[in-house]
mmCIF file of C-alpha atoms in Angstrom:
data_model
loop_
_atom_site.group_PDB
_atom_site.id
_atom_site.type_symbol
_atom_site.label_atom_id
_atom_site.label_comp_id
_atom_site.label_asym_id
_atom_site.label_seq_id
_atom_site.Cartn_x
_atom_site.Cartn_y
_atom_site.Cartn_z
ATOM 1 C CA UNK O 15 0.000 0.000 0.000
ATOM 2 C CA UNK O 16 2.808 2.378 0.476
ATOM 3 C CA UNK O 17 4.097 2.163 -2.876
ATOM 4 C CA UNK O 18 0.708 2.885 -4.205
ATOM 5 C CA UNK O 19 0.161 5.873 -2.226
ATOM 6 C CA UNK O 20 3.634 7.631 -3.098
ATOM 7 C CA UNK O 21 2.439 6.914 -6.572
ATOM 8 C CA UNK O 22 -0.824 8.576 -5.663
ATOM 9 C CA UNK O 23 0.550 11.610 -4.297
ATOM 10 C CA UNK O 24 3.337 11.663 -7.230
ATOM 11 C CA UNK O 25 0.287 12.347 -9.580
ATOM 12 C CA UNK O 26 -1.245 14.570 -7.197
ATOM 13 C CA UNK O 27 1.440 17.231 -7.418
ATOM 14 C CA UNK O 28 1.424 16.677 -11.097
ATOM 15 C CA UNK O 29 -2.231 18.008 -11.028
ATOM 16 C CA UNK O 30 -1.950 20.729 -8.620
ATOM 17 C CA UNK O 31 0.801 23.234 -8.800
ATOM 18 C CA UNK O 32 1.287 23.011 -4.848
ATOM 19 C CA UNK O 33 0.275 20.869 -2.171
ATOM 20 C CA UNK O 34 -0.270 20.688 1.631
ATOM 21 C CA UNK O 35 0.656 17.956 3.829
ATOM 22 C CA UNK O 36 -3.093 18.226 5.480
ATOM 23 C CA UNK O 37 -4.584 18.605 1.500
ATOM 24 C CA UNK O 38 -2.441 14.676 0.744
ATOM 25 C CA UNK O 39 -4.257 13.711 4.036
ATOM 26 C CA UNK O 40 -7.648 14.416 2.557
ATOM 27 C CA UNK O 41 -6.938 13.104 -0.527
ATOM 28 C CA UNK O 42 -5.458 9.687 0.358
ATOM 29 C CA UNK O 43 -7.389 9.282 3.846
ATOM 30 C CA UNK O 44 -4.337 9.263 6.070
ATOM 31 C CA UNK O 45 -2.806 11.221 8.872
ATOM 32 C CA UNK O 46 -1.684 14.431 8.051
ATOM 33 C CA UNK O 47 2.121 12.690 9.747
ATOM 34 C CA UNK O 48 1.712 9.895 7.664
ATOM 35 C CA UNK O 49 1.328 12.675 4.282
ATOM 36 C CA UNK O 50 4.215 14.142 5.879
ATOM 37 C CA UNK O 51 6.213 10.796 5.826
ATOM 38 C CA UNK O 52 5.127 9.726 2.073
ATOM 39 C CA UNK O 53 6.347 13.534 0.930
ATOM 40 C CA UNK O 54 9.274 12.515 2.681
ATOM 41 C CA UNK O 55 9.959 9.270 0.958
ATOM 42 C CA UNK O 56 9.438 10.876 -2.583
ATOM 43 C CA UNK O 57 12.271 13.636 -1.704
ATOM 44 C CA UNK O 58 14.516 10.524 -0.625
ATOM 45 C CA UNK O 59 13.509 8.549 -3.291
ATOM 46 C CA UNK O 60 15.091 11.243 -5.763
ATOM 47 C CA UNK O 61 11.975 13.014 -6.732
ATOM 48 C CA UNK O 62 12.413 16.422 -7.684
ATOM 49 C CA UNK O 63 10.151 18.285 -4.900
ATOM 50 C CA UNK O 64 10.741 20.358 -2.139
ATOM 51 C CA UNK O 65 8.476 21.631 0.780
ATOM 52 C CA UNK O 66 8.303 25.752 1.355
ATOM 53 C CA UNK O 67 8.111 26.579 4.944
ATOM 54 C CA UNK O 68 5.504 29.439 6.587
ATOM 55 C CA UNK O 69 2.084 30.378 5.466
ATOM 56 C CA UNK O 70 0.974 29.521 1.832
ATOM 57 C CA UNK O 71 3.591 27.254 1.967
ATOM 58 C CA UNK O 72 3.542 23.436 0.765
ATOM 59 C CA UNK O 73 5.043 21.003 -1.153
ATOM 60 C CA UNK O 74 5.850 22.048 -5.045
ATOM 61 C CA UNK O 75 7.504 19.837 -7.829
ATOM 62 C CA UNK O 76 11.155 21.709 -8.699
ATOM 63 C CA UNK O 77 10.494 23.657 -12.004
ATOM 64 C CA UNK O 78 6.853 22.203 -12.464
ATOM 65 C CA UNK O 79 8.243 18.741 -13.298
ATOM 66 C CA UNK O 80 6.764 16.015 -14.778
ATOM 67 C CA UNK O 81 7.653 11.985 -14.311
ATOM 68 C CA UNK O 82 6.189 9.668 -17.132
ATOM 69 C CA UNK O 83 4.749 7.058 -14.973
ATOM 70 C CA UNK O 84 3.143 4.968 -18.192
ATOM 71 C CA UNK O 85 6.846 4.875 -20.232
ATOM 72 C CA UNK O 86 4.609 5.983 -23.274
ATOM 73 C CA UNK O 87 5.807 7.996 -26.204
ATOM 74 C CA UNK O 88 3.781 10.841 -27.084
ATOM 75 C CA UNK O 89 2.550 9.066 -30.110
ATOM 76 C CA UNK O 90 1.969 5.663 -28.428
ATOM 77 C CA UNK O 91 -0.378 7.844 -25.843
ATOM 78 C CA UNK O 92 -1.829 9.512 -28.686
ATOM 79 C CA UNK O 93 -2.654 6.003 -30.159
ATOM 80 C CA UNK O 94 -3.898 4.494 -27.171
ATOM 81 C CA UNK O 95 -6.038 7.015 -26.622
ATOM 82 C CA UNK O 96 -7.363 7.575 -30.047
ATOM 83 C CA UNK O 97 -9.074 4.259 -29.908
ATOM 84 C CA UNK O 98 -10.798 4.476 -26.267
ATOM 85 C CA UNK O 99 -12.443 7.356 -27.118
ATOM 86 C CA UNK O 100 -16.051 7.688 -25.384
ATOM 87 C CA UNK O 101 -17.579 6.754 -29.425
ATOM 88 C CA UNK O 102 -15.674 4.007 -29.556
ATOM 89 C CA UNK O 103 -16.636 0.324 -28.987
ATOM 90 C CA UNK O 104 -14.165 0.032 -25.845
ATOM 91 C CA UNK O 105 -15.647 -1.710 -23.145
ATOM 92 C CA UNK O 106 -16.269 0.705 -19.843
ATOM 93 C CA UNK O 107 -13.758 -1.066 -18.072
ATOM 94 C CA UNK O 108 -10.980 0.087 -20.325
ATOM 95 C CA UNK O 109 -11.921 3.867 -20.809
ATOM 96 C CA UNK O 110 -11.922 4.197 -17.101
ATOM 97 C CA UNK O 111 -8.466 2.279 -16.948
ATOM 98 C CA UNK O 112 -6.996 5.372 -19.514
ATOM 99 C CA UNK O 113 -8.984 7.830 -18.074
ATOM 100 C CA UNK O 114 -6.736 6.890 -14.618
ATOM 101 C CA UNK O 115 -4.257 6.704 -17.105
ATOM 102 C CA UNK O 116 -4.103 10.153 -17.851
ATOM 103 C CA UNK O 117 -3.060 11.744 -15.346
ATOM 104 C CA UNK O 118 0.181 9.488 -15.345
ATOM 105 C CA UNK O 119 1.171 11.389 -18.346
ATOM 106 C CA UNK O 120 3.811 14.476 -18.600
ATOM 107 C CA UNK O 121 1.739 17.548 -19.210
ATOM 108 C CA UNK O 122 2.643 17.923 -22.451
ATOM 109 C CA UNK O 123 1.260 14.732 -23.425
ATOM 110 C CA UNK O 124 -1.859 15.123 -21.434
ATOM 111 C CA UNK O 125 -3.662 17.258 -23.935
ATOM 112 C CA UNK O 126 -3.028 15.720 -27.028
ATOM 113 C CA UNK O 127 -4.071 12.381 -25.430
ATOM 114 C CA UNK O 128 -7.234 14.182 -23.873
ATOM 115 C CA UNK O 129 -8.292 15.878 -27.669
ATOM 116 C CA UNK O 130 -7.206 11.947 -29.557
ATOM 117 C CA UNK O 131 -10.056 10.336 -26.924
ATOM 118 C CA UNK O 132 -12.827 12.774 -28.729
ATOM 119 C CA UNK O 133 -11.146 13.228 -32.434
ATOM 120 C CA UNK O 134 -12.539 9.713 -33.576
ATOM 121 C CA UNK O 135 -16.143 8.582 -34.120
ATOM 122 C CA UNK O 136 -16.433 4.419 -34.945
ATOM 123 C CA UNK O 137 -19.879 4.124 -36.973
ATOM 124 C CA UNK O 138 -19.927 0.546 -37.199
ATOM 125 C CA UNK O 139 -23.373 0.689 -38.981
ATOM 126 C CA UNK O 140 -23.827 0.207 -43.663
ATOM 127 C CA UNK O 141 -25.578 3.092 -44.889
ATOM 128 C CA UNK O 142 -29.343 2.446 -44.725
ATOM 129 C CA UNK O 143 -28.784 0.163 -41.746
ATOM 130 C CA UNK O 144 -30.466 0.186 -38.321
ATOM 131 C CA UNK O 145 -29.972 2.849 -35.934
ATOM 132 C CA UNK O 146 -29.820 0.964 -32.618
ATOM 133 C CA UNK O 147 -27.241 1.801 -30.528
ATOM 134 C CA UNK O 148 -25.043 -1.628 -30.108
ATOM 135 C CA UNK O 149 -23.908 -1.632 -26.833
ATOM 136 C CA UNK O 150 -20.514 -4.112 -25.290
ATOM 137 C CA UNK O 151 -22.274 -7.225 -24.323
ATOM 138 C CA UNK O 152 -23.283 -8.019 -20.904
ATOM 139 C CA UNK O 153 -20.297 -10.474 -20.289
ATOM 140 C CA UNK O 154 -17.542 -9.388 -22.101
ATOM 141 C CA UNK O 155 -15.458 -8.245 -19.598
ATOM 142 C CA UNK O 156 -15.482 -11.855 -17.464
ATOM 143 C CA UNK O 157 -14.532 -13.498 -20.957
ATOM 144 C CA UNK O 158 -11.873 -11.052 -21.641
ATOM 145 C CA UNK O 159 -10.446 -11.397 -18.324
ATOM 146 C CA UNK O 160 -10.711 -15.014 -18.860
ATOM 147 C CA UNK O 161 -8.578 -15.131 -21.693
ATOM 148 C CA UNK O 162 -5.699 -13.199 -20.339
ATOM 149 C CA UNK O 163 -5.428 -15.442 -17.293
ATOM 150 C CA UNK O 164 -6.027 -18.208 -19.034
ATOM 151 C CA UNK O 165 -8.674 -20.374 -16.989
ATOM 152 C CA UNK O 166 -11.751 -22.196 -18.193
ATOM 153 C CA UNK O 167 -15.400 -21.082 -17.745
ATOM 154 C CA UNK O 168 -18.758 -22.885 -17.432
ATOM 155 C CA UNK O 169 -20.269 -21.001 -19.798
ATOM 156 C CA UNK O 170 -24.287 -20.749 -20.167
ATOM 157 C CA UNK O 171 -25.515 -20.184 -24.036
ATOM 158 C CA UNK O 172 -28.763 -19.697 -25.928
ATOM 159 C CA UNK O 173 -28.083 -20.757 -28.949
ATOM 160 C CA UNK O 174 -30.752 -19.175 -32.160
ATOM 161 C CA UNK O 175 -33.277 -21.745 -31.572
ATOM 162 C CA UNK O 176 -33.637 -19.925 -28.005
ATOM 163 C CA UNK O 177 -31.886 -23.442 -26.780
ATOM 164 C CA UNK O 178 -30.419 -23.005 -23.267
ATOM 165 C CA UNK O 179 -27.154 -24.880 -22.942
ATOM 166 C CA UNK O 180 -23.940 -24.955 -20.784
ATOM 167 C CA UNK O 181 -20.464 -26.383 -21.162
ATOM 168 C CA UNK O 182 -17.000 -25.701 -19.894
ATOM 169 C CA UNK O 183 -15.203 -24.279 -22.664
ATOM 170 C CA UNK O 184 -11.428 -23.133 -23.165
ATOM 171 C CA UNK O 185 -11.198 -19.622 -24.030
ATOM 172 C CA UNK O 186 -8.489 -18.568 -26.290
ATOM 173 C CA UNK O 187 -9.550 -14.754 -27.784
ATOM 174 C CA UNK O 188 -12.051 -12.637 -28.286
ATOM 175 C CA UNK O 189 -12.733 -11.511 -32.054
ATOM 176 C CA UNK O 190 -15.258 -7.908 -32.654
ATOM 177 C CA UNK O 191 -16.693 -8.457 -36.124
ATOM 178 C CA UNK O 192 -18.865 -5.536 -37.066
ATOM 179 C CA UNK O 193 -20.839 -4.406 -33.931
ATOM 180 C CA UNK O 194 -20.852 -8.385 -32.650
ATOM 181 C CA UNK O 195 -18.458 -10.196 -30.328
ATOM 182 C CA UNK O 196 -17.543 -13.950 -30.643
ATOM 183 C CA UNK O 197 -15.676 -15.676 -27.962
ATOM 184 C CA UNK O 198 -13.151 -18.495 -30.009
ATOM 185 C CA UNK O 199 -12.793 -21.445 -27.572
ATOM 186 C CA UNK O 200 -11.631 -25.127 -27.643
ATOM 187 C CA UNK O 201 -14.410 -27.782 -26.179
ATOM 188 C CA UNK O 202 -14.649 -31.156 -25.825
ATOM 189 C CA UNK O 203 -15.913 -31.671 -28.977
ATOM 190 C CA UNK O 204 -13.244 -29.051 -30.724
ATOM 191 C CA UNK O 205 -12.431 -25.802 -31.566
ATOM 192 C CA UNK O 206 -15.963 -23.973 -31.254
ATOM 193 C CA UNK O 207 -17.173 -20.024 -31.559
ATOM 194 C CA UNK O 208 -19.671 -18.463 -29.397
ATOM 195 C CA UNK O 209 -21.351 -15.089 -29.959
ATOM 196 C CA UNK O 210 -20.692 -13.015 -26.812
ATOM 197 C CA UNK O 211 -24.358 -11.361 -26.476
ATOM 198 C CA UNK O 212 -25.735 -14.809 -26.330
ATOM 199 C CA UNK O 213 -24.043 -15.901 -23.448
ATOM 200 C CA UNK O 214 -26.105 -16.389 -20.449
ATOM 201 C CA UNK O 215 -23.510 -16.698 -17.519
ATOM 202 C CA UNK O 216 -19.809 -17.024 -17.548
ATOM 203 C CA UNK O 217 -18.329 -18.925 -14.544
ATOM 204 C CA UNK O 218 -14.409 -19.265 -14.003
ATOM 205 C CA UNK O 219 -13.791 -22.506 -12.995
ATOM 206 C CA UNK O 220 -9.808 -21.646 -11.907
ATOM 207 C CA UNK O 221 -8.752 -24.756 -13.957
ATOM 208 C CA UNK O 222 -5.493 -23.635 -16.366
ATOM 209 C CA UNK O 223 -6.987 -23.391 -20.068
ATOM 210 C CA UNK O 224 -5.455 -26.120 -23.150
ATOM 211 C CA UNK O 225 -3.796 -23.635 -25.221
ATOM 212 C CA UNK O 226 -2.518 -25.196 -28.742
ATOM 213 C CA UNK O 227 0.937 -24.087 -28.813
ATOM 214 C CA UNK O 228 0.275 -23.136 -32.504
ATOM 215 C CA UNK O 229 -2.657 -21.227 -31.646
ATOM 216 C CA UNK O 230 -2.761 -17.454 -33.286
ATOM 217 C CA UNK O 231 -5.953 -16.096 -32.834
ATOM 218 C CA UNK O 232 -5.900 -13.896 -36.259
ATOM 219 C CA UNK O 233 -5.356 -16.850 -38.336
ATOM 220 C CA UNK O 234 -8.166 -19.028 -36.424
ATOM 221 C CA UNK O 235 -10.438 -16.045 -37.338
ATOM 222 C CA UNK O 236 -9.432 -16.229 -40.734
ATOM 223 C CA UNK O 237 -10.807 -19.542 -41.135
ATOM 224 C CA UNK O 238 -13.676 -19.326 -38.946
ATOM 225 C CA UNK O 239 -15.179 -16.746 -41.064
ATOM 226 C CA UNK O 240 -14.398 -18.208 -44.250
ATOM 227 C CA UNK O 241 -16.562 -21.365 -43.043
ATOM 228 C CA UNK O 242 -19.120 -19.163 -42.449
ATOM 229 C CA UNK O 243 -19.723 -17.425 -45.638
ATOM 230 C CA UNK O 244 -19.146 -20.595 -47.482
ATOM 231 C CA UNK O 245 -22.248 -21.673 -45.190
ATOM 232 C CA UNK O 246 -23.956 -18.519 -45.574
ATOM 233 C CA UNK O 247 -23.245 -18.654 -49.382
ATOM 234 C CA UNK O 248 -23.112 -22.146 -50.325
ATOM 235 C CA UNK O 249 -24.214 -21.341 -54.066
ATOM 236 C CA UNK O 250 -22.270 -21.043 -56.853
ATOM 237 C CA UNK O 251 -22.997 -18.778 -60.459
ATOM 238 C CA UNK O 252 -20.273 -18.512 -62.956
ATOM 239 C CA UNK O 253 -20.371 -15.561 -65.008
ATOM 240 C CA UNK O 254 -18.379 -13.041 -67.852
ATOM 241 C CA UNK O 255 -18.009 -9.816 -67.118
ATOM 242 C CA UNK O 256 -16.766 -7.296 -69.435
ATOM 243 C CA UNK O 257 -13.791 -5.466 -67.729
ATOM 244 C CA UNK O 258 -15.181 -2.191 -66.805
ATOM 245 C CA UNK O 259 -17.788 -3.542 -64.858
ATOM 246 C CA UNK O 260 -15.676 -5.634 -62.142
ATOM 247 C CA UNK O 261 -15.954 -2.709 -59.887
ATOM 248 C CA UNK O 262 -19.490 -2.897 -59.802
ATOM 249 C CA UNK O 263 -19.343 -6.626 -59.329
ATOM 250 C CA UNK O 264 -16.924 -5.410 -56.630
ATOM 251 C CA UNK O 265 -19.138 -2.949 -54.901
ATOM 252 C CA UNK O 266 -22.517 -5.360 -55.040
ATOM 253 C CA UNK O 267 -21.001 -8.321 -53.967
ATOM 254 C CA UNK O 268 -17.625 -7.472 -52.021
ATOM 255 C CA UNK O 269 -16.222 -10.593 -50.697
ATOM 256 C CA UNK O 270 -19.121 -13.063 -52.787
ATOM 257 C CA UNK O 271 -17.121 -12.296 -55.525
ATOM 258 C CA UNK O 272 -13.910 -14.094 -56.959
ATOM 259 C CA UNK O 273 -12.052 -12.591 -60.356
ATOM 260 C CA UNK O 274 -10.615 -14.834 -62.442
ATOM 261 C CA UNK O 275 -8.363 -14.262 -65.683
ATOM 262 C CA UNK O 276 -9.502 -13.105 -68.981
ATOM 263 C CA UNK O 277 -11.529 -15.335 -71.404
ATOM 264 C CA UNK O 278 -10.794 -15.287 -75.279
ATOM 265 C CA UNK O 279 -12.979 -12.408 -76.097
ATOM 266 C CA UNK O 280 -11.854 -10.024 -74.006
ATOM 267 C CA UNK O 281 -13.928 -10.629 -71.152
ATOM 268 C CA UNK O 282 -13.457 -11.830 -67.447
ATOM 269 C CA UNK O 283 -14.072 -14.196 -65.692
ATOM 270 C CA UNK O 284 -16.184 -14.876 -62.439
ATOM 271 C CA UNK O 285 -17.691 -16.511 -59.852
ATOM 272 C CA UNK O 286 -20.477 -15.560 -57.336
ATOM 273 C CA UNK O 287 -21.816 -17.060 -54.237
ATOM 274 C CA UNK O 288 -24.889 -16.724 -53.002
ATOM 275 C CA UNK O 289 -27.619 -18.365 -50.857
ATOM 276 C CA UNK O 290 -29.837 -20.029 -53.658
ATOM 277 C CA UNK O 291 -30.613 -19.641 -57.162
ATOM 278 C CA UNK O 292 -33.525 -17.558 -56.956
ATOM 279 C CA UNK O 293 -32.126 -14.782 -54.602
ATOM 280 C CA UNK O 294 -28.879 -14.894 -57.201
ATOM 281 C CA UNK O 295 -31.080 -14.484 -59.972
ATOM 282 C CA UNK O 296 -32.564 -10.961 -58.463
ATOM 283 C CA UNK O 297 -29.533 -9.923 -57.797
ATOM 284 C CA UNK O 298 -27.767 -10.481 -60.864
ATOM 285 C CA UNK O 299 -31.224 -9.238 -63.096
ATOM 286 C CA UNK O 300 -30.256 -5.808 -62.853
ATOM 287 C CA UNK O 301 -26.478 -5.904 -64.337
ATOM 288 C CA UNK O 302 -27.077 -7.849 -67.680
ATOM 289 C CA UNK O 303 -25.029 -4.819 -69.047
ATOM 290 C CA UNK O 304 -22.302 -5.967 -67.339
ATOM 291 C CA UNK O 305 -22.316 -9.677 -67.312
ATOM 292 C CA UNK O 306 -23.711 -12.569 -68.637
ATOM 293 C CA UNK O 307 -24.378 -15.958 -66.490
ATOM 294 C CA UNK O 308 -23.208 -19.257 -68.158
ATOM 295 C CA UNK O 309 -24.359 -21.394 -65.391
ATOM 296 C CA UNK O 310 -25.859 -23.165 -63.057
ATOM 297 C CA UNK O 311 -28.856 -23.565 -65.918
ATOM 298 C CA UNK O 312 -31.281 -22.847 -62.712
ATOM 299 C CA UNK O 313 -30.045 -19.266 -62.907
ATOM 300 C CA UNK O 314 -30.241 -18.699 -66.116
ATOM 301 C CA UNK O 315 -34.132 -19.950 -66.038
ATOM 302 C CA UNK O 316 -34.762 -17.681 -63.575
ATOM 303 C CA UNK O 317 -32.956 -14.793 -65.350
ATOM 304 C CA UNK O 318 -35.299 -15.277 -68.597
ATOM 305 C CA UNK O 319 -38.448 -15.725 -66.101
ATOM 306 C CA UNK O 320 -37.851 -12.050 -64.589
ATOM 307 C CA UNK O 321 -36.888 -10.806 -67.791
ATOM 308 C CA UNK O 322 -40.497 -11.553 -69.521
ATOM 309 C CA UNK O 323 -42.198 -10.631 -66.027
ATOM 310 C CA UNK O 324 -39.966 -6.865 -66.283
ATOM 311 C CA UNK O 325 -41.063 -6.783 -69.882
ATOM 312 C CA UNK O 326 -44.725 -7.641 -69.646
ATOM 313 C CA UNK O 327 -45.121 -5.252 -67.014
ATOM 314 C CA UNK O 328 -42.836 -2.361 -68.039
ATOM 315 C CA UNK O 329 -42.702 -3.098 -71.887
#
C-alpha cells in the first residue's frame, strides 16, 4: 500500500501546482504525519520536490516537473487514446483504466491524449442500416479477463433456436466483427465459436486453459469466417463480365465475388456465391449490361423468367 500511495501523491502534485501535507491527508485518507512521511519518501527517493516553509507554503515539484509514470511515447499515448475514445466500442472497463491513465502522463502529453479520446467517431453501422445503438455485451469483460489469465469457464448459451445450454469451454480470444463479439474457444468436442451477447452466464472454474501451442488467434479467425460465408453462401454462379464492370461486381457483392483471368474475347471471368438460385437471380437481373451468367442452368431460367415478367409489365 505504500508504494501505491507515493504513486498517488506523485500524480497529485502533477495536477496541482502546490500541495499541503493536510490537502495529501484528505486526498489519500491518512494522517496528516503519515502525508508528511510519504512527501518525505518521494524527496529521498530522488523526486524532484521540495516543501516551502511558513504560510501559503507546501510542497511544489522543482520547475513544475513532470515523471512519465506509463513509459509511453507521445505518439503511443496519442494512439492508445485515439481508440478508447467515449464513441468508440471500448468496453467501460478500459476507458476508465486510460482515463486513470491520464493523469500518469507528462503535461505535455496530457492534452493531445485528452483531444485523440474525442477526435474519432467508430460508426460501425452500412448506410441504410439500423440505428440501434449496439452496446458491449453483458459479459464481455469476465470473458476477456478469462482469456488473459487463461482459466476455463462454465459457460451458459442460448443458442438461435432460443436453446439453453452450458459447457465448460477453453477460451483462447475474443474476435469484434462488425458491432458483434464472438468468444473463439476449444471444447470437448473441438475448436468452437460463441457469440458473446448470447451468453447467459460465464463462470471461471480456476482450472489452467489447453492452449494449442500453434494457436494465433488472427489466423483461427481467418478460417472461422471463411466457413461461415461458405455456409452462408453455399451457391455457386459462374459468369463473364466485361472489364469495366468488375468494380461494380466489386461494390454489389464485395467478398461473394472471386475474379478470375480473362476469357478469349476479351472478357473476365467470375464466380459468385450466393444463398440459392432464386435470390442470385434478383440480384444479378439488374447488371445484364455488365455480365452474362453461363451457369448453373437454374439461374439462367430464372434470369429469362424475370426478364419476360420486367417486360410484360414495363414493356
Amino acid at each position: 500500500m505504500r508504494t501505491d500511495r507515493l504513486v498517488a501523491v506523485l500524480l497529485l502534485l502533477q495536477r496541482r501546482e502546490q500541495v499541503t501535507a493536510a490537502e495529501v491527508a484528505r486526498e489519500l485518507e491518512v494522517s496528516e504525519r503519515t502525508a508528511r512521511r510519504d512527501l518525505d519518501a518521494l524527496a529521498m527517493a530522488g523526486v524532484p520536490v521540495y516543501s516551502l516553509q511558513g504560510r501559503g507554503g507546501g510542497w511544489r515539484l522543482v520547475g513544475g516537473a513532470r515523471t512519465d509514470l506509463s513509459g509511453l511515447t507521445e505518439s503511443e499515448a496519442r494512439a492508445l487514446f485515439l481508440v478508447a475514445g467515449p464513441a468508440s466500442v471500448a468496453t467501460p472497463t478500459v476507458k476508465a483504466a486510460l482515463r486513470k491513465l491520464v493523469h500518469a502522463l507528462p503535461e505535455p502529453f496530457r492534452g493531445q491524449a485528452e483531444a485523440a479520446a474525442s477526435s474519432l467517431v467508430v460508426d460501425p453501422r452500412r448506410w441504410g442500416a439500423s440505428r440501434a445503438e449496439h452496446r458491449p455485451p453483458r459479459f464481455l469483460d469476465e470473458l476477456q479477463d478469462a482469456v488473459i489469465r487463461g482459466v476455463q469457464v462454465r459457460l451458459g448459451y442460448v443458442d438461435r433456436e432460443n436453446a439453453v445450454t452450458e459447457r465448460t469451454v477453453h477460451p483462447l480470444g475474443i474476435v469484434a466483427k462488425g458491432a458483434s463479439w464472438y468468444l473463439v474457444t476449444n471444447t470437448e468436442a473441438g475448436r468452437r465459436t460463441f457469440r458473446i451477447d448470447r451468453v447467459s452466464s460465464a463462470v471461471p472454474t480456476g482450472d489452467r486453459v489447453h492452449r494449442p501451442e500453434d494457436f494465433d488467434l488472427a489466423e483461427s479467425w481467418r478460417a472461422i469466417a471463411d466457413e461461415v460465408d461458405v455456409k452462408r453462401t453455399p451457391f455457386e454462379v459462374q459468369a463473364v463480365c466485361v472489364p469495366h464492370g468488375v468494380g461494380v461486381l466489386r461494390i454489389a457483392f464485395g467478398g461473394r465475388l472471386e475474379v478470375g483471368g480473362s476469357t478469349t474475347d476479351g472478357r473476365v471471368a467470375v464466380v459468385i456465391r450466393g444463398q440459392d438460385e432464386y435470390v442470385l437471380a434478383g440480384e444479378l437481373a439488374g447488371l445484364a449490361d455488365w455480365i452474362e451468367v453461363t451457369g448453373p442452368p437454374g439461374v439462367r431460367g430464372h434470369l429469362a423468367s424475370i426478364g419476360t415478367v420486367l417486360v410484360e409489365r414495363y414493356g
